């Protein structure tokens, strides 16, 4: 097992490098980068923005103002006509675009190896500090949602498999279909309307993860306040996410129940409970457990985005979305590096959970 883990850890290096490489050069080719954004701000706000960008440099700022109405050398940036080349070069230097793309990429990867992600272009804070601030929100949402989805979906899926074709299976399938059809963010809107002061009740808060007086509460009060704020966003994600795992569990158990070893176990006089939980459960749960890392990552970084917006939860999903819209490259690539590394580690943990569930599995005899 140690050799298998070592091989998987070594395989993460080229995987991570490949993902970063592809995304870096795709983003570089996309229009509307930070240089174009700053040029648009200068063109829209005049010499005041120019002075701020150049750090108050009198010569450069004055040159930009004086040349505002004069044609300048052709520029590769859209909207740069009328701005002096000196100002364009200063903006490029400010964002590190005065270097070739390959040199920027190599420098970025070198810094990332020591977890130096730089500073945000627009927030004047380091990427690490931004992620640390947003991480508790996303961890709270992702962890509680994933645990509740599993706690609901696995017993429900097993019940549907054991009672396949019964009235319970039919009615629970209707609930699953609703979960499939309506996305989590739409459930979030419905919950806001019903229970957060939209039109009916004001039972739950609409904004944030804690109340403004949270720091002044005793520890029992802090815990209750925290859970009170989580009820609606977690409910929206659970309702929108349990359907797929429920059907996966049901289909996995039905497939195992119809196998020959189950017939043999029953012929030996074992009870249905012993057959189900002593033989079927271990084999059927393998594929369900393998889905845990992907489910957690999906909720943590993508699925909770719109829910974070609706409930004003400032988490990693919202941070990544805003950084992509604003072309905040340090936050974009720093978040991508962190998320990818976390995803690869969680996938390895998911594989190791196979062994925990079924010790008969031996990864040592297999290639990665």
XYZ file of C-alpha atoms in Angstrom:
368
model
C 0.000 0.000 0.000
C 2.858 2.407 0.774
C 4.319 1.876 -2.696
C 0.916 2.536 -4.285
C 0.479 5.763 -2.313
C 3.979 6.877 -3.295
C 3.241 6.241 -6.988
C -0.006 8.184 -6.780
C 1.707 11.097 -5.067
C 4.387 11.181 -7.767
C 1.691 11.039 -10.455
C 0.100 14.156 -8.972
C 3.105 16.244 -10.072
C 2.661 15.895 -13.878
C -1.135 15.984 -13.483
C -1.018 19.241 -11.562
C 1.556 20.699 -13.957
C -0.531 19.726 -16.979
C -3.709 21.299 -15.587
C -1.911 24.515 -14.694
C -0.202 24.679 -18.097
C -3.379 24.219 -20.120
C -5.364 26.724 -18.086
C -2.562 29.295 -18.051
C -2.173 29.461 -21.821
C -5.936 29.341 -22.448
C -6.414 32.315 -20.127
C -3.520 34.187 -21.746
C -5.203 33.825 -25.142
C -8.556 35.111 -23.861
C -9.277 38.817 -24.459
C -10.022 41.278 -21.693
C -7.047 40.738 -19.372
C -5.987 43.058 -16.541
C -4.069 45.340 -18.899
C -7.137 45.847 -21.120
C -9.264 46.374 -18.006
C -6.931 49.091 -16.718
C -6.778 50.755 -20.129
C -10.575 50.870 -20.202
C -10.604 52.458 -16.741
C -8.095 55.087 -17.820
C -10.037 55.889 -20.981
C -13.219 56.164 -18.937
C -11.984 58.216 -15.964
C -9.226 60.339 -17.480
C -5.967 61.553 -15.993
C -6.907 60.803 -12.354
C -6.871 57.079 -13.070
C -3.647 57.502 -15.008
C -1.965 59.143 -12.039
C -3.095 56.371 -9.716
C -1.849 53.649 -12.040
C 1.568 55.214 -12.449
C 1.970 55.808 -8.756
C 1.815 59.576 -9.126
C 4.787 59.775 -11.482
C 4.655 63.344 -12.751
C 6.453 62.786 -16.058
C 4.477 59.732 -17.061
C 1.160 61.044 -15.856
C 1.783 64.364 -17.530
C 2.816 62.660 -20.734
C -0.337 60.603 -20.734
C -2.499 63.647 -20.207
C -0.716 65.708 -22.756
C -0.836 62.992 -25.382
C -4.441 62.079 -24.784
C -5.575 63.651 -27.989
C -2.583 62.623 -30.108
C -2.199 59.385 -32.037
C 0.289 56.955 -30.569
C 2.107 53.905 -31.836
C -0.106 50.906 -32.664
C -0.773 48.726 -29.642
C -1.775 45.067 -29.324
C -4.394 46.046 -26.723
C -7.905 46.940 -27.770
C -8.875 50.445 -26.709
C -5.265 51.632 -26.271
C -5.429 54.140 -29.141
C -4.565 57.635 -27.905
C -2.494 56.450 -24.924
C 1.302 56.887 -24.984
C 3.426 53.740 -25.282
C 5.187 54.644 -22.022
C 1.937 54.365 -20.118
C 1.107 51.013 -21.737
C 4.522 49.650 -20.773
C 4.062 50.893 -17.197
C 0.725 49.075 -16.962
C 2.313 45.906 -18.356
C 5.097 46.134 -15.787
C 2.552 46.686 -13.015
C 0.830 43.364 -13.794
C 3.947 41.471 -14.853
C 3.020 41.426 -18.541
C 6.338 42.980 -19.534
C 7.739 39.412 -19.579
C 7.027 36.675 -22.153
C 4.220 34.212 -21.261
C 6.604 31.274 -20.818
C 8.779 33.224 -18.383
C 5.694 34.288 -16.417
C 4.479 30.693 -16.270
C 7.811 29.302 -15.072
C 8.045 31.995 -12.406
C 4.474 31.311 -11.277
C 5.073 27.557 -10.917
C 8.348 28.190 -9.079
C 6.519 30.388 -6.578
C 3.621 27.955 -6.248
C 5.972 25.157 -5.221
C 6.596 27.154 -2.035
C 2.899 28.138 -1.809
C 3.711 31.743 -2.686
C 0.588 32.753 -4.639
C 1.275 36.473 -4.764
C -1.210 39.302 -4.222
C -4.560 40.023 -5.775
C -4.517 42.630 -8.534
C -7.546 44.467 -7.194
C -7.992 43.599 -3.502
C -4.526 44.586 -2.224
C -4.310 41.361 -0.218
C -2.362 38.148 -0.646
C -4.123 35.201 -2.264
C -3.398 33.050 0.791
C -5.148 35.531 3.080
C -8.153 35.695 0.757
C -8.460 31.903 0.623
C -8.063 31.627 4.390
C -10.875 34.138 4.890
C -13.245 32.348 2.504
C -12.332 28.762 3.387
C -14.387 28.431 6.614
C -17.565 29.382 4.748
C -17.000 26.900 1.935
C -15.856 24.132 4.287
C -18.976 24.622 6.395
C -21.249 24.447 3.382
C -19.424 21.627 1.609
C -18.823 19.370 4.609
C -22.284 19.586 6.166
C -24.025 19.287 2.788
C -22.018 16.254 1.713
C -22.497 14.473 5.042
C -26.242 15.084 5.047
C -26.572 14.012 1.419
C -24.843 10.726 2.232
C -26.821 10.198 5.434
C -30.061 10.640 3.485
C -29.174 9.044 0.158
C -27.596 5.791 1.346
C -30.481 4.610 3.607
C -33.023 5.814 1.034
C -31.209 4.064 -1.819
C -30.938 0.826 0.164
C -34.637 1.030 1.057
C -35.583 1.539 -2.578
C -33.407 -1.388 -3.668
C -34.844 -3.774 -1.067
C -38.425 -2.661 -1.845
C -37.934 -2.314 -5.590
C -41.299 -1.897 -7.317
C -43.237 -1.314 -4.091
C -45.386 1.691 -3.232
C -42.505 3.129 -1.198
C -40.198 2.859 -4.219
C -42.701 4.596 -6.489
C -43.414 7.516 -4.161
C -39.790 8.021 -3.192
C -38.904 7.999 -6.907
C -41.246 10.950 -7.357
C -39.255 12.844 -4.721
C -36.003 11.871 -6.455
C -37.327 13.113 -9.800
C -38.143 16.480 -8.216
C -34.603 16.600 -6.823
C -33.229 15.864 -10.297
C -35.417 18.423 -12.039
C -34.993 21.450 -9.779
C -31.452 22.766 -9.186
C -30.242 23.707 -5.733
C -30.173 27.464 -6.353
C -33.875 27.415 -7.316
C -34.672 25.613 -4.067
C -32.653 28.318 -2.341
C -34.892 31.016 -3.840
C -38.008 29.086 -2.773
C -36.671 28.720 0.769
C -35.901 32.446 0.934
C -39.425 33.293 -0.169
C -41.001 30.882 2.303
C -38.810 31.065 5.397
C -36.443 34.068 5.229
C -38.847 36.980 5.143
C -39.626 36.814 1.436
C -43.410 36.592 1.560
C -44.436 34.293 4.392
C -42.233 33.557 7.407
C -39.077 35.097 8.872
C -37.774 32.076 10.717
C -34.213 32.078 9.388
C -31.604 34.749 8.559
C -30.984 35.718 4.975
C -27.367 36.879 5.100
C -24.027 35.612 6.338
C -22.809 32.644 8.312
C -23.147 34.256 11.743
C -24.975 37.197 13.326
C -23.341 40.570 13.939
C -23.253 39.959 17.714
C -21.799 36.459 17.338
C -18.519 37.382 19.066
C -20.451 38.569 22.135
C -22.396 35.324 22.557
C -21.470 32.457 24.864
C -20.193 29.293 23.169
C -23.564 27.478 23.198
C -25.137 30.584 21.683
C -22.412 30.789 19.029
C -22.968 27.177 17.985
C -26.736 27.617 17.773
C -26.363 30.874 15.833
C -23.959 29.212 13.389
C -26.317 26.263 12.831
C -29.292 28.619 12.518
C -27.598 30.440 9.630
C -26.705 27.146 7.907
C -30.208 25.672 7.816
C -31.464 27.217 4.571
C -28.287 27.046 2.413
C -27.587 23.470 3.509
C -31.207 22.486 2.886
C -31.025 23.942 -0.630
C -27.857 22.005 -1.460
C -29.100 18.757 0.082
C -32.447 18.887 -1.707
C -30.718 19.626 -4.979
C -27.969 17.010 -4.545
C -29.368 13.855 -2.952
C -31.152 12.477 -6.048
C -28.123 11.272 -7.994
C -26.500 9.522 -5.044
C -29.796 7.890 -4.071
C -30.221 6.303 -7.501
C -26.552 5.314 -7.618
C -26.953 3.533 -4.274
C -30.167 1.811 -5.363
C -28.765 0.578 -8.671
C -25.557 -0.599 -7.029
C -27.455 -2.626 -4.427
C -29.881 -4.100 -6.975
C -26.958 -5.247 -9.102
C -25.342 -6.971 -6.119
C -28.600 -8.476 -4.844
C -29.106 -10.269 -8.163
C -25.684 -11.921 -8.120
C -25.115 -15.607 -7.477
C -23.318 -15.242 -4.141
C -26.460 -13.678 -2.646
C -28.538 -16.665 -3.781
C -25.946 -18.966 -2.214
C -25.992 -17.029 1.065
C -29.780 -17.225 1.229
C -29.726 -20.956 0.503
C -27.507 -21.411 3.567
C -30.295 -20.047 5.745
C -28.866 -16.585 6.448
C -31.378 -13.901 7.353
C -32.106 -11.126 4.872
C -30.495 -8.600 7.207
C -27.340 -10.697 7.428
C -27.244 -11.140 3.657
C -27.809 -7.431 3.026
C -25.380 -5.961 5.536
C -22.921 -8.838 5.835
C -22.400 -9.521 2.131
C -24.150 -7.098 -0.207
C -23.367 -3.861 1.627
C -19.602 -4.117 1.413
C -19.585 -4.741 -2.345
C -22.351 -2.294 -3.242
C -20.841 0.572 -1.264
C -17.562 0.583 -3.192
C -18.825 2.741 -6.036
C -20.761 4.970 -3.622
C -17.675 5.643 -1.511
C -15.648 6.345 -4.648
C -18.017 9.230 -5.413
C -17.379 11.004 -2.101
C -14.346 13.112 -3.123
C -16.018 14.224 -6.347
C -19.247 15.071 -4.512
C -17.397 17.068 -1.864
C -15.326 18.981 -4.417
C -18.407 19.706 -6.544
C -20.313 21.182 -3.624
C -17.299 22.941 -2.138
C -16.129 24.798 -5.233
C -18.892 24.810 -7.840
C -22.297 23.671 -6.645
C -22.467 26.214 -3.816
C -21.674 29.248 -5.993
C -25.223 30.467 -6.620
C -26.294 29.449 -3.121
C -23.458 31.602 -1.744
C -24.703 34.517 -3.822
C -28.339 34.087 -2.761
C -27.524 33.865 0.955
C -24.636 36.399 0.843
C -22.092 33.782 1.915
C -18.625 34.989 0.951
C -16.964 31.656 0.168
C -14.463 30.203 -2.280
C -17.022 29.683 -5.032
C -17.900 33.357 -5.089
C -14.229 34.325 -4.840
C -13.325 32.190 -7.859
C -16.233 33.526 -9.877
C -15.391 37.166 -9.141
C -11.701 36.635 -9.872
C -12.550 35.099 -13.267
C -14.895 37.968 -14.145
C -12.335 40.601 -13.075
C -9.376 38.729 -14.629
C -7.648 38.684 -11.241
C -4.998 36.220 -12.390
C -3.170 35.649 -9.071
C -6.448 34.672 -7.378
C -7.579 32.618 -10.389
C -4.426 30.540 -10.703
C -3.748 30.358 -6.968
C -7.265 29.042 -6.374
C -6.934 26.628 -9.302
C -3.656 25.272 -7.949
C -5.071 24.837 -4.455
C -8.340 23.281 -5.649
C -6.608 20.904 -8.053
C -4.132 19.756 -5.421
C -6.946 19.240 -2.915
C -8.981 17.328 -5.494
C -6.087 14.995 -6.307
C -5.494 14.297 -2.614
C -9.192 13.611 -2.033
C -9.264 11.243 -5.001
C -6.384 9.324 -3.446
C -8.266 9.204 -0.142
C -11.328 7.917 -2.013
C -9.259 5.081 -3.494
C -7.862 4.201 -0.074
C -11.424 4.047 1.247
C -11.926 1.086 -1.071
C -9.487 -0.859 1.087
C -11.201 0.265 4.285
C -14.561 -0.910 2.932
C -13.254 -4.154 1.403
C -9.838 -5.357 2.664
C -9.734 -7.904 -0.162
C -8.800 -5.125 -2.578
C -5.047 -4.946 -3.099
C -3.674 -1.956 -4.969
C -0.109 -3.188 -4.624
C -0.616 -5.749 -7.383
C -2.054 -3.149 -9.784
C -0.555 -0.414 -11.869
C -1.584 3.180 -11.128
